[in-house]
Amino acid sequence: MAQIVRICVESAYLNTTLSADKANTPRLDLGDEADTQGYKPLSEHIGNQETAMEHSHRYHAYPTQEVAERLEHHLDVHRQLYNHVRWDYENSPEDDKPSEYDQNNKLPEWKRKWPVFSELHSKAAQATVARFHRNLSNLRKKKEKGYNVGRLKRQSPTEYRSVTYNQSGFDLDEKRGRDRFAYVRFSKIGRVKIRYHRPIPDSASIKEVTFKKETTGEWFVSFALETDDANLPEKPDLSSLDASNSVGIDLGIQNYIHTSDGKTVDWLDLEDEYERLRREQRKLSRKEEGSNNYEKQRREVAKVKRHIKRKVLDYQHKITTWLVKEYDAVFVEDLDVKEMLEQSHNARNKQDAAWRQFITLLEYKADLYGCHVKQVEARGTTKECASCGVETAKPIWVREHSCPSCGFETDRDANAAMNVLQRGFSELGLGWPEDTPVETVTATDTTHFESVSASHVVETGSLGA
């Protein structure tokens, strides 16, 4: 089964009016919120790992009813804290906005004023503050890129579904569990049973743990792991790369991907899943909103959506693992996914493709398997002739490339993939190899391209193989 890698980063926001019945709750030590010596914001720490590779393992959790109630309560208190962090930031003068460090130092004061916050572990509270500032930083970056963005919104109970413990406040007990189960102890909450189907590698250290409640009502626990670069395989020397051990990838329309050496991978067939989703959504529309039957059917809809997402993710894991095992270097287009989804044609297939997720997985596995992965400029790869470089306009329905200048003919997506490969070599500062894919690729007017079936991808790409 393919390895599941997921970076769980979610946004969230707060209620400043807190429950009065929590007023007598015992407080934590109020002096442990921010270490002023050598302080580094968690949001900065999470976003700037230079000497280690980060990935995560995710496990299904089975809390008891008592522990599940505590998890729900802590979720809600963290949501209120997030919202209060946002309120404090929004209501500060424009020329004196508090930093993450400033707001961490305010935590003791907030705990005295609203004792419900004292129920939270100090590191978990700091991680919630870091979440807001990380979301704020991501919003700024999007604005700098020209996106039309607003402000971070206040989070409702249905939107805030995860809590992170960073560095401390948790323990993993692998010995107590039986039959591939283990336990995670969260400070202030208790022990949570998880299906420990994949042990944490000895070479990895646990940096943080996140518990999350999915829209289906299921609980999951994710471990953010860090592996030192010394334990990772070396990537091939750049001077050894050529057209035989490198590949350009075009994220296509008729096929999921098209490679520069003439291989295609078919789209994942999700029609049955979408038909089931339509049926469940019709049932939901007939229920009275807010009723028990509505909530039950809402979970059924969420389960179908989850199944579709998992199926896409599993397929991407198998394809990306196959690519990094098969080639020493993989070059892929740096796509503006948001702009592509806003186009009217084929929008659902593009959503299913989840190309940004695909590229993220590809880059992650490049380090895991010792492969070079490079994103290149996507603009013009379809129009430009891979043989002579002359640009020819092509409407979306034209599926063949026929160059009026040099006469080179091939599949439209194959031509784009070859251009991606050439741009990849150029960006790495390498000379274009003599044995170019233009000379070796099969032309569309002679023989069909090699089609890589889903079963072949599963066989060669599965991490369990």
C-alpha positions as CSV (number, residue, x, y, z in Angstrom):
1,M,0.0,0.0,0.0
2,A,1.3,3.4,-0.9
3,Q,2.8,5.5,1.9
4,I,0.5,8.3,2.9
5,V,2.2,11.7,3.4
6,R,0.2,14.5,4.5
7,I,1.2,17.9,5.8
8,C,-1.7,18.9,8.0
9,V,-1.7,22.7,8.1
10,E,-5.2,24.2,8.6
11,S,-6.4,27.7,9.3
12,A,-8.6,28.7,12.2
13,Y,-10.1,31.6,14.4
14,L,-11.8,32.7,17.9
15,N,-14.6,33.6,20.3
16,T,-13.5,36.2,22.8
17,T,-16.5,35.5,25.1
18,L,-15.6,32.3,27.0
19,S,-17.8,30.0,29.1
20,A,-18.3,31.3,32.6
21,D,-18.6,27.8,34.0
22,K,-14.9,27.3,33.4
23,A,-13.9,30.1,35.8
24,N,-12.7,27.8,38.5
25,T,-10.6,25.6,36.3
26,P,-7.0,25.1,37.8
27,R,-4.4,26.9,35.9
28,L,-1.0,25.8,34.5
29,D,2.2,27.4,35.6
30,L,2.0,30.8,33.8
31,G,5.7,31.3,33.4
32,D,6.4,28.7,30.7
33,E,4.9,30.3,27.6
34,A,7.9,32.0,25.9
35,D,11.6,31.4,26.3
36,T,13.1,34.8,25.7
37,Q,16.6,33.4,25.2
38,G,17.2,32.3,21.7
39,Y,13.5,32.3,20.9
40,K,12.5,31.2,17.4
41,P,8.8,31.4,16.4
42,L,7.3,28.0,15.8
43,S,5.8,29.2,12.5
44,E,9.4,30.1,11.3
45,H,10.8,26.8,12.6
46,I,8.1,24.8,10.8
47,G,8.7,26.6,7.5
48,N,12.5,26.6,7.4
49,Q,14.0,23.1,7.7
50,E,17.4,23.3,6.0
51,T,19.4,20.2,7.3
52,A,16.6,17.6,7.6
53,M,13.8,16.2,5.6
54,E,10.3,16.3,7.1
55,H,7.4,14.0,6.4
56,S,4.5,12.5,8.4
57,H,2.9,9.3,9.3
58,R,-0.9,9.3,9.9
59,Y,-2.8,6.7,11.9
60,H,-6.5,6.0,12.6
61,A,-7.3,6.7,16.2
62,Y,-9.9,5.0,18.5
63,P,-10.4,7.1,21.6
64,T,-12.8,6.0,24.3
65,Q,-15.9,8.0,24.8
66,E,-14.5,9.8,27.8
67,V,-11.2,10.7,26.0
68,A,-13.2,11.7,22.8
69,E,-15.2,14.2,24.9
70,R,-11.9,15.7,26.2
71,L,-10.5,15.8,22.6
72,E,-13.7,17.7,21.5
73,H,-13.4,20.1,24.4
74,H,-9.7,20.9,23.7
75,L,-10.5,21.4,20.1
76,D,-13.1,24.0,21.0
77,V,-10.8,25.8,23.5
78,H,-8.0,25.9,20.9
79,R,-10.5,27.3,18.4
80,Q,-11.4,30.0,20.9
81,L,-7.7,30.7,21.5
82,Y,-7.0,31.0,17.8
83,N,-9.9,33.3,17.4
84,H,-8.7,35.4,20.3
85,V,-5.2,35.6,18.7
86,R,-6.8,36.8,15.5
87,W,-9.0,39.4,17.4
88,D,-6.0,40.7,19.3
89,Y,-4.1,41.1,16.0
90,E,-6.9,42.7,14.1
91,N,-7.6,45.2,16.9
92,S,-4.0,46.3,17.3
93,P,-2.9,49.6,15.7
94,E,-1.7,49.2,12.1
95,D,1.8,50.4,13.0
96,D,2.1,48.1,16.0
97,K,0.8,44.7,15.1
98,P,1.9,42.0,17.6
99,S,4.3,39.3,16.5
100,E,4.1,35.6,17.3
101,Y,6.6,36.2,20.1
102,D,4.5,39.1,21.5
103,Q,1.4,37.0,21.5
104,N,3.1,34.1,23.1
105,N,4.1,36.4,25.9
106,K,0.5,37.5,26.3
107,L,-0.6,33.9,27.0
108,P,-0.1,34.1,30.8
109,E,-2.2,37.2,31.0
110,W,-4.9,35.6,28.9
111,K,-4.9,32.6,31.2
112,R,-5.4,34.8,34.2
113,K,-8.3,36.6,32.5
114,W,-9.9,33.5,30.9
115,P,-9.0,30.5,33.0
116,V,-10.4,28.1,30.4
117,F,-7.1,28.7,28.4
118,S,-5.2,27.2,31.4
119,E,-6.6,23.8,30.5
120,L,-4.3,23.8,27.4
121,H,-0.8,22.5,27.4
122,S,1.7,25.4,27.0
123,K,3.4,24.0,23.8
124,A,0.0,23.2,22.2
125,A,-1.2,26.8,23.0
126,Q,2.0,28.2,21.4
127,A,1.4,26.0,18.3
128,T,-2.1,27.5,18.0
129,V,-0.6,31.0,18.1
130,A,2.0,29.8,15.5
131,R,-0.8,28.5,13.3
132,F,-2.4,31.9,13.0
133,H,0.9,33.6,12.1
134,R,1.7,30.9,9.6
135,N,-1.6,31.4,8.0
136,L,-1.0,35.2,8.0
137,S,2.4,34.7,6.3
138,N,0.8,32.4,3.7
139,L,-1.8,35.1,3.0
140,R,0.9,37.7,2.5
141,K,2.7,35.5,0.1
142,K,-0.4,35.0,-2.0
143,K,-1.0,38.7,-2.0
144,E,2.5,39.3,-3.2
145,K,1.9,36.9,-6.1
146,G,-1.1,38.9,-7.2
147,Y,-3.9,36.9,-5.7
148,N,-7.0,38.8,-4.5
149,V,-7.0,37.9,-0.8
150,G,-9.0,39.2,2.1
151,R,-8.4,38.6,5.8
152,L,-8.2,35.5,7.9
153,K,-11.7,34.7,9.0
154,R,-13.1,33.7,12.4
155,Q,-13.3,29.9,12.7
156,S,-16.5,28.1,13.6
157,P,-16.6,24.8,15.4
158,T,-17.1,22.9,12.2
159,E,-14.0,24.5,10.6
160,Y,-11.5,24.0,13.3
161,R,-10.7,20.3,13.5
162,S,-7.1,19.8,14.6
163,V,-4.7,20.5,17.4
164,T,-0.9,20.2,17.4
165,Y,1.5,19.4,20.2
166,N,4.9,20.7,19.3
167,Q,8.1,19.2,20.9
168,S,6.5,18.2,24.2
169,G,3.2,17.3,25.8
170,F,2.8,13.9,24.1
171,D,4.3,10.4,24.4
172,L,4.1,7.4,22.1
173,D,3.8,4.0,23.8
174,E,4.6,1.3,21.3
175,K,4.9,-1.6,23.8
176,R,1.5,-1.4,25.4
177,G,-0.4,-2.0,22.2
178,R,-1.2,-5.4,20.7
179,D,-1.9,-6.6,17.2
180,R,-0.5,-3.5,15.5
181,F,-2.0,-1.0,17.9
182,A,-0.2,1.6,20.1
183,Y,-1.1,4.5,22.4
184,V,-0.4,8.2,22.3
185,R,-0.7,10.1,25.5
186,F,-1.7,13.8,25.2
187,S,-1.1,16.0,28.2
188,K,-4.3,17.3,29.8
189,I,-6.3,14.8,27.7
190,G,-5.3,11.2,28.2
191,R,-4.3,8.1,26.2
192,V,-5.5,7.6,22.6
193,K,-5.4,4.2,20.9
194,I,-4.1,4.2,17.3
195,R,-3.8,1.5,14.7
196,Y,0.0,1.4,14.5
197,H,0.2,-0.2,11.0
198,R,3.5,1.4,10.2
199,P,6.2,1.9,12.9
200,I,8.1,5.1,13.3
201,P,11.5,4.6,11.7
202,D,14.4,4.5,14.1
203,S,16.2,7.1,12.0
204,A,13.4,9.6,12.4
205,S,12.6,11.9,15.3
206,I,9.1,13.0,16.2
207,K,8.9,16.8,16.0
208,E,5.2,17.3,16.7
209,V,1.9,15.3,16.9
210,T,-1.5,16.4,15.7
211,F,-4.9,15.0,16.5
212,K,-7.7,15.7,14.1
213,K,-11.4,15.0,13.8
214,E,-12.5,14.5,10.2
215,T,-15.8,15.6,8.8
216,T,-16.8,11.9,8.9
217,G,-16.5,11.9,12.7
218,E,-13.4,9.8,12.6
219,W,-10.2,10.6,14.6
220,F,-6.7,10.5,13.3
221,V,-3.3,11.2,14.8
222,S,-0.4,12.4,12.6
223,F,3.3,12.4,13.6
224,A,5.5,15.0,11.9
225,L,8.9,13.3,11.5
226,E,12.3,14.6,10.8
227,T,15.1,12.6,9.2
228,D,18.6,13.8,9.0
229,D,20.0,14.3,5.5
230,A,22.9,11.9,6.4
231,N,20.3,9.0,6.4
232,L,19.0,9.8,3.0
233,P,20.4,8.3,-0.3
234,E,22.7,10.5,-2.4
235,K,21.3,11.9,-5.5
236,P,23.1,11.1,-8.8
237,D,25.8,13.5,-9.9
238,L,24.4,16.2,-12.3
239,S,27.1,15.4,-14.8
240,S,25.7,11.8,-15.1
241,L,22.2,13.0,-16.3
242,D,21.2,12.5,-19.9
243,A,18.0,11.9,-21.9
244,S,18.1,8.2,-21.1
245,N,17.9,8.5,-17.3
246,S,15.9,11.8,-17.1
247,V,12.3,12.6,-18.0
248,G,10.1,15.6,-18.6
249,I,6.5,15.3,-17.4
250,D,3.5,17.0,-19.1
251,L,0.4,17.1,-16.8
252,G,-2.0,16.5,-19.6
253,I,-5.7,16.6,-20.5
254,Q,-6.3,13.3,-22.4
255,N,-3.9,11.4,-20.1
256,Y,-3.0,12.0,-16.5
257,I,0.7,12.5,-17.4
258,H,2.7,12.2,-20.6
259,T,6.4,11.7,-20.5
260,S,9.2,12.9,-22.8
261,D,10.2,9.3,-23.6
262,G,6.7,8.4,-25.0
263,K,4.9,6.9,-22.0
264,T,1.4,7.9,-20.9
265,V,-0.5,7.2,-17.7
266,D,-4.3,7.0,-17.9
267,W,-6.7,9.1,-15.9
268,L,-8.1,7.5,-12.8
269,D,-11.7,6.4,-13.4
270,L,-13.9,8.0,-10.7
271,E,-17.2,8.0,-12.5
272,D,-18.8,5.4,-10.1
273,E,-17.6,7.4,-7.1
274,Y,-19.1,10.6,-8.4
275,E,-22.4,8.9,-9.2
276,R,-22.5,7.6,-5.6
277,L,-21.7,11.1,-4.4
278,R,-24.5,12.6,-6.4
279,R,-26.9,10.1,-4.9
280,E,-25.9,10.8,-1.3
281,Q,-26.0,14.6,-1.9
282,R,-29.6,14.2,-3.2
283,K,-30.5,12.3,-0.1
284,L,-29.0,15.0,2.0
285,S,-30.9,17.8,0.3
286,R,-34.2,16.0,1.3
287,K,-33.2,16.0,5.0
288,E,-34.2,18.8,7.5
289,E,-31.0,20.8,8.2
290,G,-30.0,20.4,11.9
291,S,-31.9,17.2,12.4
292,N,-30.2,13.9,13.5
293,N,-31.0,12.4,10.1
294,Y,-29.4,15.4,8.4
295,E,-26.2,14.9,10.5
296,K,-26.2,11.2,9.7
297,Q,-26.5,11.8,6.0
298,R,-24.0,14.6,6.1
299,R,-21.4,12.1,7.4
300,E,-22.3,9.7,4.5
301,V,-21.6,12.5,2.0
302,A,-18.3,13.2,3.8
303,K,-17.3,9.5,3.7
304,V,-17.8,9.4,-0.1
305,K,-15.8,12.6,-0.6
306,R,-13.1,11.2,1.7
307,H,-13.0,8.0,-0.4
308,I,-12.5,10.0,-3.6
309,K,-9.6,12.0,-2.0
310,R,-8.0,8.9,-0.7
311,K,-8.2,7.2,-4.1
312,V,-6.6,10.1,-5.9
313,L,-3.9,10.4,-3.2
314,D,-3.2,6.6,-3.4
315,Y,-2.9,6.8,-7.2
316,Q,-0.6,9.8,-7.0
317,H,1.7,8.0,-4.5
318,K,2.0,5.1,-6.9
319,I,2.8,7.2,-9.9
320,T,5.3,9.5,-8.1
321,T,7.1,6.5,-6.5
322,W,7.3,4.8,-10.0
323,L,8.8,8.0,-11.4
324,V,11.5,8.6,-8.8
325,K,12.5,4.9,-8.9
326,E,12.6,4.8,-12.7
327,Y,14.6,8.0,-13.4
328,D,17.5,9.9,-11.9
329,A,15.9,13.3,-12.7
330,V,12.3,14.3,-13.2
331,F,11.3,17.7,-14.6
332,V,7.7,18.9,-14.2
333,E,5.8,22.1,-15.1
334,D,5.3,24.7,-12.4
335,L,1.6,25.2,-12.9
336,D,-0.7,28.0,-11.8
337,V,-3.4,25.5,-10.6
338,K,-5.8,28.2,-9.3
339,E,-5.9,29.9,-12.8
340,M,-6.4,26.5,-14.5
341,L,-9.3,25.6,-12.2
342,E,-11.0,28.9,-13.0
343,Q,-11.2,28.0,-16.6
344,S,-14.6,26.5,-17.5
345,H,-13.5,23.5,-19.5
346,N,-12.6,20.2,-17.8
347,A,-12.6,21.8,-14.3
348,R,-13.6,18.7,-12.4
349,N,-10.9,16.5,-14.0
350,K,-8.3,19.2,-13.1
351,Q,-9.6,19.2,-9.5
352,D,-9.3,15.4,-9.4
353,A,-5.8,15.7,-10.8
354,A,-4.7,17.6,-7.7
355,W,-1.5,18.6,-9.5
356,R,-0.1,20.7,-6.8
357,Q,-0.4,17.8,-4.4
358,F,1.2,15.6,-7.1
359,I,4.2,17.9,-7.4
360,T,4.5,18.1,-3.6
361,L,4.6,14.3,-3.4
362,L,7.2,14.1,-6.2
363,E,9.5,16.6,-4.5
364,Y,9.2,14.8,-1.2
365,K,10.0,11.4,-2.7
366,A,12.9,12.8,-4.6
367,D,14.8,13.1,-1.3
368,L,13.5,9.7,-0.1
369,Y,14.8,7.8,-3.2
370,G,17.7,10.0,-4.3
371,C,16.2,11.6,-7.4
372,H,16.5,15.2,-8.8
373,V,13.1,16.9,-9.2
374,K,12.9,20.3,-10.8
375,Q,10.0,22.6,-11.6
376,V,10.3,24.6,-14.8
377,E,8.4,27.4,-16.4
378,A,5.2,26.0,-18.0
379,R,4.3,28.9,-20.3
380,G,4.8,28.1,-23.9
381,T,5.7,24.4,-23.6
382,T,2.7,23.4,-25.7
383,K,3.2,26.0,-28.5
384,E,7.0,25.7,-28.8
385,C,8.4,23.1,-31.1
386,A,10.7,20.7,-29.2
387,S,12.9,20.2,-32.3
388,C,13.5,23.8,-33.6
389,G,11.9,26.1,-31.0
390,V,9.4,27.8,-33.3
391,E,6.1,28.6,-31.7
392,T,2.8,27.6,-33.2
393,A,-0.6,28.5,-31.7
394,K,-2.8,25.4,-31.0
395,P,-6.4,25.5,-29.8
396,I,-7.2,23.1,-27.0
397,W,-8.9,20.6,-29.3
398,V,-5.8,20.2,-31.5
399,R,-4.1,17.1,-30.1
400,E,-1.1,16.9,-32.5
401,H,2.0,19.0,-32.9
402,S,3.0,19.7,-36.5
403,C,5.7,22.2,-36.9
404,P,5.4,24.4,-40.1
405,S,9.1,25.3,-39.8
406,C,10.9,22.0,-39.5
407,G,8.2,19.5,-40.1
408,F,8.5,17.7,-36.8
409,E,5.3,15.9,-35.9
410,T,4.3,14.2,-32.6
411,D,1.6,14.2,-30.0
412,R,0.8,17.6,-28.5
413,D,1.5,16.5,-24.9
414,A,4.7,14.6,-25.9
415,N,6.0,17.8,-27.5
416,A,5.3,19.7,-24.3
417,A,7.0,17.0,-22.2
418,M,10.1,17.2,-24.4
419,N,10.2,21.0,-23.9
420,V,9.9,20.5,-20.1
421,L,12.9,18.1,-20.3
422,Q,15.0,20.6,-22.2
423,R,14.1,23.5,-19.9
424,G,15.0,21.3,-16.9
425,F,18.5,20.6,-18.3
426,S,18.8,24.3,-19.0
427,E,17.8,25.4,-15.5
428,L,20.3,22.9,-14.0
429,G,23.0,24.5,-16.1
430,L,23.6,21.4,-18.1
431,G,24.3,21.1,-21.8
432,W,21.6,19.5,-23.9
433,P,22.5,15.8,-24.5
434,E,23.2,14.6,-28.0
435,D,20.7,11.7,-27.6
436,T,17.6,14.0,-27.5
437,P,14.1,12.7,-27.0
438,V,13.2,14.5,-30.2
439,E,15.3,11.9,-32.1
440,T,14.1,8.9,-30.2
441,V,10.4,9.6,-29.5
442,T,7.7,7.7,-31.6
443,A,5.9,10.1,-34.0
444,T,2.1,10.0,-34.1
445,D,2.0,9.2,-37.8
446,T,3.8,5.9,-37.3
447,T,3.2,3.9,-34.1
448,H,1.2,4.5,-31.0
449,F,2.8,5.7,-27.8
450,E,3.4,3.2,-25.0
451,S,0.6,3.4,-22.5
452,V,1.4,2.7,-18.9
453,S,-1.7,1.1,-17.3
454,A,-2.8,1.7,-13.7
455,S,-1.9,-1.9,-12.8
456,H,1.7,-1.4,-14.0
457,V,1.9,1.8,-11.9
458,V,0.6,-0.1,-8.9
459,E,3.1,-2.9,-9.4
460,T,6.2,-0.7,-9.8
461,G,5.2,2.2,-7.7
462,S,3.9,0.7,-4.5
463,L,6.0,1.4,-1.5
464,G,5.0,-2.0,-0.2
465,A,6.5,-3.8,-3.2
